[in-house]
CSV table of C-alpha atoms and ligand atoms in Angstrom, one decimal:
chain,number,residue,atom,x,y,z
A,86,MET,CA,37.2,92.1,212.8
A,87,ARG,CA,36.8,91.5,209.1
A,88,LEU,CA,36.7,87.9,207.8
A,89,ASN,CA,38.0,86.5,204.5
A,90,VAL,CA,39.8,89.5,203.0
A,91,SER,CA,41.7,89.4,199.7
A,92,LEU,CA,45.5,89.6,199.7
A,93,GLU,CA,45.3,93.1,198.3
A,94,GLU,CA,42.8,94.2,201.0
A,95,ALA,CA,45.1,92.6,203.6
A,96,GLN,CA,48.1,94.5,202.3
A,97,GLU,CA,46.2,97.8,202.2
A,98,ILE,CA,45.0,97.4,205.8
A,99,VAL,CA,48.5,96.6,207.0
A,100,LEU,CA,50.3,99.3,205.0
A,101,GLY,CA,47.7,101.9,205.8
A,102,MET,CA,48.4,101.7,209.5
A,103,LEU,CA,52.2,101.8,209.4
A,104,ARG,CA,54.7,104.6,209.1
A,105,PRO,CA,58.5,104.3,208.8
A,106,ILE,CA,60.2,104.1,212.2
A,107,GLU,CA,62.0,107.3,212.9
A,108,ARG,CA,65.0,106.1,214.8
A,109,GLU,CA,68.1,107.1,213.0
A,110,ALA,CA,71.7,105.9,213.1
A,111,ILE,CA,74.9,107.2,211.5
A,112,LEU,CA,76.9,104.4,210.0
A,113,HIS,CA,80.4,104.2,208.5
A,114,LEU,CA,79.9,103.8,204.7
A,115,PRO,CA,81.3,100.1,204.6
A,116,ASP,CA,78.7,99.1,207.3
A,117,SER,CA,75.7,100.6,205.4
A,118,LEU,CA,75.1,97.9,202.8
A,119,GLY,CA,71.4,96.9,202.7
A,120,ARG,CA,70.4,99.7,205.1
A,121,VAL,CA,67.9,102.4,204.2
A,122,LEU,CA,68.7,106.1,203.9
A,123,SER,CA,66.9,108.3,206.4
A,124,ARG,CA,67.8,111.6,204.7
A,125,ASP,CA,68.4,112.8,201.2
A,126,ILE,CA,72.1,112.9,200.3
A,127,LYS,CA,73.3,115.9,198.3
A,128,ALA,CA,76.6,116.0,196.4
A,129,PRO,CA,79.0,118.3,198.3
A,130,PHE,CA,80.9,119.1,195.0
A,131,ASN,CA,81.0,118.3,191.3
A,132,VAL,CA,82.2,114.9,190.2
A,133,PRO,CA,84.5,115.1,188.4
A,134,ALA,CA,85.6,118.1,190.4
A,135,PHE,CA,87.6,119.5,187.4
A,136,ASP,CA,87.5,119.2,183.6
A,137,LYS,CA,89.5,116.1,183.0
A,138,SER,CA,90.9,114.0,180.2
A,139,PRO,CA,89.3,110.6,179.4
A,140,LEU,CA,92.4,109.4,177.6
A,141,ASP,CA,96.2,109.6,177.3
A,142,GLY,CA,97.2,112.3,174.8
A,143,TYR,CA,98.0,115.9,174.4
A,144,ALA,CA,95.9,118.9,175.5
A,145,VAL,CA,96.0,121.5,172.7
A,146,ARG,CA,94.1,124.5,171.3
A,147,ALA,CA,91.7,123.5,168.5
A,148,GLU,CA,92.4,126.9,166.9
A,149,ASP,CA,96.0,125.8,166.4
A,150,THR,CA,95.0,122.8,164.3
A,151,LYS,CA,92.5,124.6,162.0
A,152,MET,CA,94.7,124.3,159.0
A,153,ALA,CA,96.2,120.9,159.8
A,154,ALA,CA,96.2,118.2,157.0
A,155,SER,CA,98.3,115.1,156.3
A,156,ASP,CA,100.3,117.1,153.7
A,157,ASN,CA,100.4,120.2,156.1
A,158,PRO,CA,100.9,118.9,159.7
A,159,VAL,CA,100.9,121.4,162.5
A,160,ILE,CA,103.9,121.2,164.8
A,161,LEU,CA,103.3,122.0,168.5
A,162,HIS,CA,105.8,122.2,171.3
A,163,VAL,CA,105.3,120.0,174.3
A,164,ILE,CA,105.9,122.1,177.4
A,165,GLU,CA,104.8,119.9,180.3
A,166,GLU,CA,103.5,116.5,181.3
A,167,VAL,CA,100.5,116.1,183.7
A,168,PRO,CA,99.9,112.6,185.1
A,169,ALA,CA,96.7,111.8,187.0
A,170,GLY,CA,96.8,113.2,190.5
A,171,SER,CA,98.9,116.3,189.5
A,172,VAL,CA,97.9,119.7,188.3
A,173,PRO,CA,99.2,121.6,185.3
A,174,THR,CA,101.6,124.4,186.2
A,175,LYS,CA,101.6,125.9,182.7
A,176,ARG,CA,99.0,127.3,180.3
A,177,VAL,CA,98.6,126.0,176.7
A,178,GLU,CA,99.7,129.0,174.7
A,179,PRO,CA,99.4,129.2,170.9
A,180,GLY,CA,101.8,126.7,169.3
A,181,SER,CA,102.1,124.5,172.4
A,182,ALA,CA,100.7,121.3,173.8
A,183,ILE,CA,100.7,119.6,177.2
A,184,ARG,CA,101.2,115.8,177.5
A,185,ILE,CA,98.2,114.6,179.7
A,186,MET,CA,97.3,111.2,181.1
A,187,THR,CA,93.8,109.7,181.6
A,188,GLY,CA,92.1,111.4,184.6
A,189,ALA,CA,94.4,114.4,184.8
A,190,PRO,CA,93.0,118.0,184.8
A,191,ILE,CA,92.8,119.9,181.5
A,192,PRO,CA,95.3,122.7,181.5
A,193,GLU,CA,94.1,126.3,181.0
A,194,GLY,CA,94.2,127.4,177.4
A,195,ALA,CA,93.5,123.9,176.0
A,196,ASP,CA,90.1,123.1,174.6
A,197,VAL,CA,90.7,119.6,173.1
A,198,VAL,CA,92.7,116.5,173.8
A,199,VAL,CA,94.2,114.5,171.0
A,200,ARG,CA,95.1,110.8,171.5
A,201,PHE,CA,98.8,109.7,171.4
A,202,GLU,CA,97.8,107.4,168.5
A,203,ASP,CA,96.6,110.3,166.4
A,204,VAL,CA,99.8,112.4,166.5
A,205,GLU,CA,103.3,111.9,165.5
A,206,GLU,CA,105.6,112.3,168.5
A,207,ALA,CA,109.2,113.6,168.3
A,208,ALA,CA,111.6,114.6,171.2
A,209,ASP,CA,109.6,117.6,172.5
A,210,THR,CA,107.2,118.3,169.7
A,211,ILE,CA,104.1,116.6,168.1
A,212,LYS,CA,102.7,116.7,164.6
A,213,VAL,CA,98.9,117.0,164.3
A,214,SER,CA,97.7,116.1,160.8
A,215,GLN,CA,94.0,116.9,161.1
A,216,PRO,CA,91.8,119.7,162.5
A,217,LEU,CA,90.5,119.0,166.0
A,218,ALA,CA,87.0,119.9,167.2
A,219,SER,CA,86.9,122.2,170.2
A,220,GLY,CA,85.6,120.4,173.3
A,221,ALA,CA,86.5,116.9,172.0
A,222,ASN,CA,87.8,114.4,174.6
A,223,ILE,CA,87.2,116.6,177.6
A,224,ILE,CA,85.0,115.4,180.5
A,225,PRO,CA,83.5,118.5,182.0
A,226,ALA,CA,83.4,119.1,185.7
A,227,GLY,CA,80.1,117.9,187.2
A,228,ASP,CA,79.5,115.5,184.2
A,229,ASP,CA,78.7,112.6,186.6
A,230,VAL,CA,77.2,114.4,189.5
A,231,ALA,CA,76.6,118.2,189.9
A,232,GLU,CA,77.3,120.0,193.2
A,233,GLY,CA,74.0,120.2,195.2
A,234,GLU,CA,72.3,117.4,193.2
A,235,VAL,CA,70.3,114.8,195.3
A,236,VAL,CA,72.2,111.6,194.5
A,237,ALA,CA,70.1,109.4,196.7
A,238,SER,CA,66.8,110.2,198.4
A,239,THR,CA,65.3,109.1,201.7
A,240,GLY,CA,64.1,105.6,201.6
A,241,THR,CA,66.7,104.3,199.2
A,242,ARG,CA,68.3,101.0,200.1
A,243,LEU,CA,72.1,101.2,199.9
A,244,ASN,CA,73.6,98.9,197.3
A,245,ALA,CA,77.2,98.5,196.1
A,246,PRO,CA,77.0,101.1,193.3
A,247,LEU,CA,75.4,103.7,195.6
A,248,ILE,CA,78.1,103.0,198.3
A,249,GLY,CA,80.7,103.5,195.5
A,250,MET,CA,79.1,106.7,194.4
A,251,LEU,CA,78.9,108.1,197.9
A,252,ALA,CA,82.6,107.3,198.3
A,253,SER,CA,83.4,109.2,195.1
A,254,LEU,CA,81.8,112.2,196.8
A,255,GLY,CA,84.1,111.9,199.8
A,256,ILE,CA,81.2,110.8,202.0
A,257,SER,CA,82.4,108.4,204.6
A,258,SER,CA,79.3,108.0,206.9
A,259,VAL,CA,75.6,107.9,206.1
A,260,PRO,CA,72.3,108.5,208.0
A,261,VAL,CA,70.1,105.4,207.9
A,262,TYR,CA,67.0,104.2,209.7
A,263,GLN,CA,67.7,101.8,212.5
A,264,ARG,CA,66.9,98.2,211.8
A,265,VAL,CA,63.3,97.2,212.2
A,266,ARG,CA,63.0,95.1,215.4
A,267,VAL,CA,61.1,91.9,214.9
A,268,ALA,CA,59.7,89.4,217.4
A,269,ILE,CA,59.0,85.8,216.3
A,270,ILE,CA,56.9,83.7,218.6
A,271,ASN,CA,56.4,80.0,217.6
A,272,THR,CA,53.5,78.3,219.3
A,273,GLY,CA,53.0,74.5,219.5
A,274,ASN,CA,53.2,71.8,222.1
A,275,GLU,CA,55.0,69.7,219.5
A,276,LEU,CA,58.0,72.0,219.0
A,277,LEU,CA,61.6,71.1,219.8
A,278,ASP,CA,64.6,73.2,219.1
A,279,PRO,CA,67.0,71.6,216.5
A,280,SER,CA,69.6,71.3,219.3
A,281,GLU,CA,67.3,69.0,221.3
A,282,LYS,CA,67.0,65.2,221.1
A,283,TRP,CA,64.0,64.2,218.9
A,284,LEU,CA,61.1,62.6,220.8
A,285,PRO,CA,58.1,60.7,219.4
A,286,GLY,CA,55.3,63.0,218.2
A,287,LYS,CA,57.5,66.0,218.3
A,288,ILE,CA,58.8,68.1,215.4
A,289,TYR,CA,61.7,70.5,215.1
A,290,ASN,CA,60.8,74.2,215.1
A,291,SER,CA,61.8,75.2,211.6
A,292,ASN,CA,59.6,78.3,211.4
A,293,ARG,CA,61.7,80.2,213.9
A,294,TYR,CA,64.9,79.6,211.9
A,295,LEU,CA,63.2,80.2,208.5
A,296,LEU,CA,61.7,83.5,209.6
A,297,GLU,CA,64.6,84.7,211.6
A,298,ALA,CA,66.9,84.2,208.6
A,299,ARG,CA,64.4,85.9,206.2
A,300,CYS,CA,64.3,88.9,208.6
A,301,LYS,CA,68.1,89.1,208.5
A,302,GLU,CA,68.1,88.8,204.7
A,303,LEU,CA,65.8,91.9,204.6
A,304,GLY,CA,68.0,93.9,207.0
A,305,ALA,CA,65.6,93.6,209.9
A,306,GLU,CA,66.8,92.7,213.4
A,307,PRO,CA,65.1,89.7,215.2
A,308,VAL,CA,65.1,90.9,218.8
A,309,TYR,CA,62.8,88.5,220.5
A,310,LEU,CA,62.5,84.8,219.8
A,311,ASP,CA,60.3,82.6,221.8
A,312,SER,CA,58.7,79.1,221.6
A,313,VAL,CA,55.6,78.6,223.7
A,314,PRO,CA,53.1,75.8,224.2
A,315,ASP,CA,49.5,76.0,222.9
A,316,GLU,CA,48.2,77.8,226.0
A,317,GLU,CA,46.5,81.1,225.9
A,318,THR,CA,48.3,82.6,229.0
A,319,ALA,CA,51.7,81.5,227.8
A,320,VAL,CA,51.1,83.0,224.3
A,321,ALA,CA,49.7,86.2,225.8
A,322,GLU,CA,52.7,86.6,228.1
A,323,SER,CA,55.0,86.1,225.2
A,324,LEU,CA,53.1,88.6,223.1
A,325,GLN,CA,53.2,91.1,225.9
A,326,GLY,CA,57.0,90.8,226.1
A,327,ALA,CA,57.3,91.0,222.3
A,328,LEU,CA,55.2,94.1,222.0
A,329,GLU,CA,57.5,95.8,224.6
A,330,VAL,CA,60.7,95.4,222.6
A,331,ALA,CA,59.7,94.9,218.9
A,332,ASP,CA,58.3,97.1,216.1
A,333,LEU,CA,56.5,94.1,214.6
A,334,VAL,CA,55.4,90.8,216.0
A,335,ILE,CA,55.1,87.5,214.1
A,336,THR,CA,53.4,84.4,215.6
A,337,THR,CA,53.2,81.0,213.9
A,338,GLY,CA,50.8,78.2,214.6
A,339,GLY,CA,47.6,78.1,216.5
A,340,ALA,CA,45.9,80.3,213.9
A,341,SER,CA,43.2,77.9,212.7
A,342,VAL,CA,40.0,76.6,214.3
A,343,GLY,CA,41.2,73.7,216.5
A,344,GLN,CA,40.9,73.7,220.3
A,345,TYR,CA,44.7,74.3,220.6
A,346,ASP,CA,44.5,77.3,218.2
A,347,VAL,CA,44.7,79.9,221.0
A,348,VAL,CA,46.6,82.7,219.4
A,349,LYS,CA,43.6,84.9,218.6
A,350,ASN,CA,42.4,84.6,222.2
A,351,ALA,CA,45.9,85.5,223.4
A,352,ILE,CA,45.9,88.5,221.0
A,353,ASN,CA,42.6,89.7,222.6
A,354,ALA,CA,43.9,89.0,226.0
A,355,VAL,CA,46.8,91.5,225.5
A,356,GLY,CA,44.3,94.1,224.4
A,357,ALA,CA,45.2,94.1,220.7
A,358,GLU,CA,42.5,94.6,218.1
A,359,ILE,CA,42.2,91.9,215.4
A,360,LEU,CA,41.8,93.7,212.1
A,361,PHE,CA,41.0,90.6,210.0
A,362,TRP,CA,41.2,86.9,210.1
A,363,LYS,CA,41.5,84.6,207.1
A,364,ILE,CA,42.8,85.6,203.7
A,365,ALA,CA,41.3,84.2,200.5
A,366,LEU,CA,44.5,82.4,199.7
A,367,LYS,CA,46.0,79.0,199.8
A,368,PRO,CA,48.3,78.4,201.5
A,369,GLY,CA,48.0,80.9,204.4
A,370,MET,CA,44.3,81.0,204.7
A,371,PRO,CA,44.1,81.3,208.5
A,372,THR,CA,46.3,84.4,208.7
A,373,ALA,CA,45.2,87.1,211.2
A,374,VAL,CA,46.5,90.6,211.6
A,375,ALA,CA,46.1,92.6,214.8
A,376,ARG,CA,47.2,96.1,216.1
A,377,LYS,CA,48.2,97.4,219.5
A,378,ASP,CA,49.6,100.9,220.1
A,379,GLY,CA,50.5,101.3,216.4
A,380,LYS,CA,52.3,98.0,216.3
A,381,VAL,CA,51.2,95.1,214.1
A,382,ILE,CA,50.9,91.5,215.0
A,383,PHE,CA,50.9,88.9,212.2
A,384,SER,CA,49.4,85.6,213.3
A,385,LEU,CA,50.6,83.2,210.6
A,386,SER,CA,49.8,79.5,210.0
A,387,GLY,CA,52.1,76.9,211.6
A,388,ASN,CA,52.6,75.1,208.4
A,389,PRO,CA,56.1,76.3,207.2
A,390,ALA,CA,55.2,77.0,203.6
A,391,ALA,CA,52.0,78.8,204.5
A,392,ALA,CA,53.9,80.8,207.1
A,393,MET,CA,56.7,81.7,204.7
A,394,ILE,CA,54.4,82.7,201.8
A,395,THR,CA,52.2,84.9,203.9
A,396,PHE,CA,55.3,86.4,205.5
A,397,ASP,CA,56.7,87.3,202.1
A,398,LEU,CA,53.4,88.7,200.7
A,399,LEU,CA,52.2,90.5,203.8
A,400,ALA,CA,54.8,90.9,206.5
A,401,VAL,CA,57.7,91.8,204.2
A,402,PRO,CA,55.8,94.8,202.7
A,403,ALA,CA,55.1,95.9,206.3
A,404,LEU,CA,58.8,95.4,207.3
A,405,LYS,CA,59.9,97.4,204.2
A,406,LYS,CA,57.5,100.2,205.0
A,407,LEU,CA,58.7,100.3,208.6
A,408,SER,CA,62.3,100.3,207.4
A,409,GLY,CA,61.6,103.5,205.4
A,410,MET,CA,61.7,101.9,201.9
A,411,LYS,CA,59.6,103.4,199.1
A,412,GLU,CA,58.9,100.3,197.0
A,413,VAL,CA,57.3,97.8,199.4
A,414,LEU,CA,55.0,95.5,197.5
A,415,PRO,CA,56.6,92.5,195.7
A,416,PRO,CA,57.1,93.1,191.9
A,417,THR,CA,55.4,90.8,189.5
A,418,ILE,CA,56.6,89.0,186.4
A,419,THR,CA,55.0,86.8,183.7
A,420,GLY,CA,56.4,83.8,182.0
A,421,ILE,CA,55.7,80.4,180.4
A,422,LEU,CA,55.1,77.4,182.7
A,423,VAL,CA,57.5,74.5,182.0
A,424,ASN,CA,55.9,71.9,184.2
A,425,ALA,CA,52.2,71.1,184.7
A,426,PHE,CA,50.2,71.6,187.9
A,427,GLN,CA,47.4,69.0,187.9
A,428,LYS,CA,45.1,70.3,190.7
A,429,ARG,CA,42.2,72.7,190.2
A,430,SER,CA,42.3,75.9,192.2
A,431,PRO,CA,38.8,76.6,193.6
A,432,GLN,CA,40.5,79.3,195.8
A,433,ARG,CA,43.3,81.7,194.8
A,434,ARG,CA,46.6,79.8,195.2
A,435,MET,CA,50.3,80.7,195.4
A,436,LEU,CA,52.6,78.1,193.8
A,437,ARG,CA,56.3,77.9,194.7
A,438,ALA,CA,58.4,78.3,191.6
A,439,LYS,CA,61.6,79.4,190.1
A,440,TRP,CA,62.2,81.9,187.2
A,441,LYS,CA,64.8,81.3,184.6
A,442,LYS,CA,65.7,82.8,181.3
A,443,GLN,CA,66.3,80.5,178.3
A,444,ASN,CA,66.8,81.6,174.7
A,445,GLY,CA,65.3,85.0,175.6
A,446,SER,CA,62.1,83.5,177.1
A,447,ASP,CA,61.0,83.9,180.7
A,448,LEU,CA,60.4,80.3,181.9
A,449,ILE,CA,58.7,79.4,185.2
A,450,GLU,CA,59.3,76.1,186.8
A,451,LEU,CA,57.5,74.7,189.8
A,452,THR,CA,60.1,73.8,192.4
A,453,GLY,CA,58.3,70.7,193.8
A,454,LYS,CA,55.5,69.6,196.0
A,455,GLN,CA,53.1,72.4,196.9
A,456,SER,CA,51.4,71.2,200.1
A,457,ASN,CA,51.4,73.8,202.9
A,458,ASP,CA,53.8,71.7,205.1
A,459,VAL,CA,56.5,71.2,202.5
A,460,LEU,CA,59.7,73.1,203.0
A,461,LYS,CA,61.8,71.5,200.3
A,462,SER,CA,60.1,73.4,197.4
A,463,LEU,CA,60.8,76.7,199.1
A,464,VAL,CA,64.6,76.3,198.9
A,465,GLU,CA,64.9,77.1,195.2
A,466,CYS,CA,61.7,79.2,195.1
A,467,ASN,CA,62.2,82.8,194.1
A,468,ILE,CA,58.7,83.5,192.7
A,469,LEU,CA,55.1,82.7,193.7
A,470,ILE,CA,52.8,81.9,190.8
A,471,ASP,CA,49.5,83.7,191.4
A,472,VAL,CA,46.7,81.3,190.4
A,473,PRO,CA,43.3,83.0,190.4
A,474,ALA,CA,40.4,81.3,192.1
A,475,GLY,CA,38.4,79.1,189.7
A,476,THR,CA,41.4,78.1,187.6
A,477,PRO,CA,41.5,74.5,186.3
A,478,SER,CA,44.8,72.6,186.3
A,479,LEU,CA,47.8,74.4,184.7
A,480,ALA,CA,49.3,73.0,181.5
A,481,VAL,CA,52.9,73.2,180.2
A,482,GLY,CA,53.3,76.3,178.0
A,483,GLN,CA,50.6,78.3,179.8
A,484,HIS,CA,51.4,82.0,180.5
A,485,VAL,CA,51.3,82.7,184.3
A,486,SER,CA,51.9,85.7,186.5
A,487,ALA,CA,54.0,85.6,189.6
A,488,TYR,CA,55.3,87.6,192.5
A,489,VAL,CA,59.0,88.0,192.9
A,490,VAL,CA,59.9,87.0,196.5
A,491,GLY,CA,63.6,85.9,196.1
A,492,ASN,CA,66.7,86.8,194.3
A,493,LEU,CA,66.2,86.2,190.5
A,494,THR,CA,70.0,86.3,189.9
A,495,ASP,CA,70.3,83.0,191.8
A,496,SER,CA,68.5,81.4,188.9
A,497,LEU,CA,70.8,83.0,186.4
A,498,VAL,CA,73.9,81.8,188.3
A,499,GLY,CA,72.3,78.3,188.2
A,500,GLU,CA,71.9,78.6,184.5
A,501,LEU,CA,75.4,79.7,183.9
A,502,LYS,CA,76.8,76.8,185.9
A,503,CYS,CA,75.1,74.2,183.8
B,266,LIG,N1,39.2,71.9,210.8
B,266,LIG,C1,40.1,72.6,210.2
B,266,LIG,N2,41.4,72.3,210.3
B,266,LIG,C2,42.3,73.0,209.6
B,266,LIG,C3,41.9,74.1,208.8
B,266,LIG,C4,40.5,74.4,208.8
B,266,LIG,O1,40.1,75.4,208.1
B,266,LIG,N3,39.7,73.6,209.5
B,266,LIG,N4,42.8,74.8,208.1
B,266,LIG,C5,44.0,74.0,207.8
B,266,LIG,C6,45.0,74.9,207.2
B,266,LIG,S1,44.7,75.4,205.6
B,266,LIG,C7,46.1,75.3,207.8
B,266,LIG,S2,47.2,76.2,207.0
B,266,LIG,C8,46.4,74.9,209.2
B,266,LIG,C9,46.8,76.0,210.0
B,266,LIG,O2,47.0,75.6,211.2
B,266,LIG,P1,47.5,76.5,212.4
B,266,LIG,O3,47.9,77.8,211.9
B,266,LIG,O4,46.5,76.5,213.5
B,266,LIG,O5,48.9,75.8,212.8
B,266,LIG,P2,49.1,74.5,213.7
B,266,LIG,O6,47.9,73.7,213.7
B,266,LIG,O7,49.6,75.0,215.0
B,266,LIG,O8,50.2,73.9,212.8
B,266,LIG,C10,50.0,73.4,211.5
B,266,LIG,C11,51.2,72.4,211.2
B,266,LIG,O9,52.4,73.1,211.2
B,266,LIG,C12,53.3,72.5,212.1
B,266,LIG,N5,54.0,73.6,212.8
B,266,LIG,C13,53.5,74.4,213.7
B,266,LIG,N6,54.5,75.2,214.1
B,266,LIG,C14,55.6,74.9,213.5
B,266,LIG,C15,57.0,75.3,213.6
B,266,LIG,N7,57.3,76.4,214.4
B,266,LIG,N8,57.9,74.8,212.8
B,266,LIG,C16,57.5,73.7,211.9
B,266,LIG,N9,56.3,73.3,211.9
B,266,LIG,C17,55.3,73.8,212.6
B,266,LIG,C18,52.4,71.8,213.0
B,266,LIG,O10,53.1,70.7,213.7
B,266,LIG,C19,51.3,71.3,212.1
B,266,LIG,O11,51.7,70.2,211.4
B,266,LIG,O12,45.3,74.3,209.8
B,266,LIG,C20,44.6,73.3,209.0
B,266,LIG,N10,43.6,72.7,209.8
B,267,LIG,O1,46.0,78.1,204.8
B,267,LIG,MO1,46.4,76.6,204.6
B,267,LIG,O2,48.0,77.1,204.6
B,267,LIG,O3,45.5,77.0,203.2
B,267,LIG,O4,47.1,75.6,203.5
């Protein structure tokens, strides 16, 4: 077992031992939002499938308009009208034009479309007063997607535009990885469920609901939720049950050095190998990671903010890797701090903060108290400021770097509301 690893070493150890789960499911397209493709998707045909008009006008032959001028307009006979959804039945022969609507197929013989506004219309003729360039105003077949092109590769998470594009290709079901199954075990004699009556000395189990919701946000499936006292046998029994049904196991609490901190003993008791204990990070220092039969156990601190932060920085990349995603580590951004942080950071520290854009600048605002038990400052937090070990207090206006752990558009929506 290694002691005191850096966050990056911890991530490397965890990601190095995990492979995407290979269970596959075929889902109806509308049910696939947020899921991860388990195979490449190739376009079954060109989109658009035919040369089409991008506007309402007339399909003509450029050749016929070569000599056109305002004092020498060319008169063409309109022989047919093609609305979107129909196909032309005639060919544009010399001297003729076909009235065509946006999205309709270009008739044979035509090589340019001229807008209604650019011609003079009479009963069944049009006057063209300038030469037209061959190919203008025609969207060629395959302009958006070419037949056989890989439109989305294995490991891509399905978002709304991708679902829209697959629909445009006539694809109504997609192959995805099954959801990653997560077990969450909360340890602590003090824990009560929020549905229970409060009792002196007890606290409500917030970690379970916090982590369960985060798993769901990420498209994972919490399959095993347990709350157990600080007893080695109880924790070991729960771990055993969790390892049987889940791909990844999270425990919270009992990770430190007190006599009730029994999780590491329980991990040993089920025959799992502890890979490391303690990360050089605050909060979240007493985190341990263990492995059993290719499955990973994350033993996180009981303190809610510490549990959440290590979950986001360490367990989320693992979840993403298991779910088949390609980009698994949290992205980073830089910005200007708008409120001061008075404490020194002898150890590397993650601070809960919120990104916002103002007058073109990236601003970073601490969301509240930063102690490891405080949940309130997590609510609006979408980034974690990475404060290197040995940093003195942070001043307003200072440039800082942060990990993105939440949805940045939430901050923009907030800005727009103001
Ligand atoms: N002598 C030392 N004491 C502590 C150290 C240390 O190095 N030496 N480290 C401190 C740090 S830092 C942290 S972080 C915590 C980690 O403690 P544990 O992981 O063992 O967690 P617990 O003691 O079980 O709980 C800590 C705190 O969190 C509350 N808690 C626990 N579970 C939940 C839950 N499911 N929902 C909400 N809150 C929960 C618990 O009641 C405690 O208040 O250790 C320090 N001590
Ligand atoms: O590890 Mo504790 O969460 O440092 O604060």
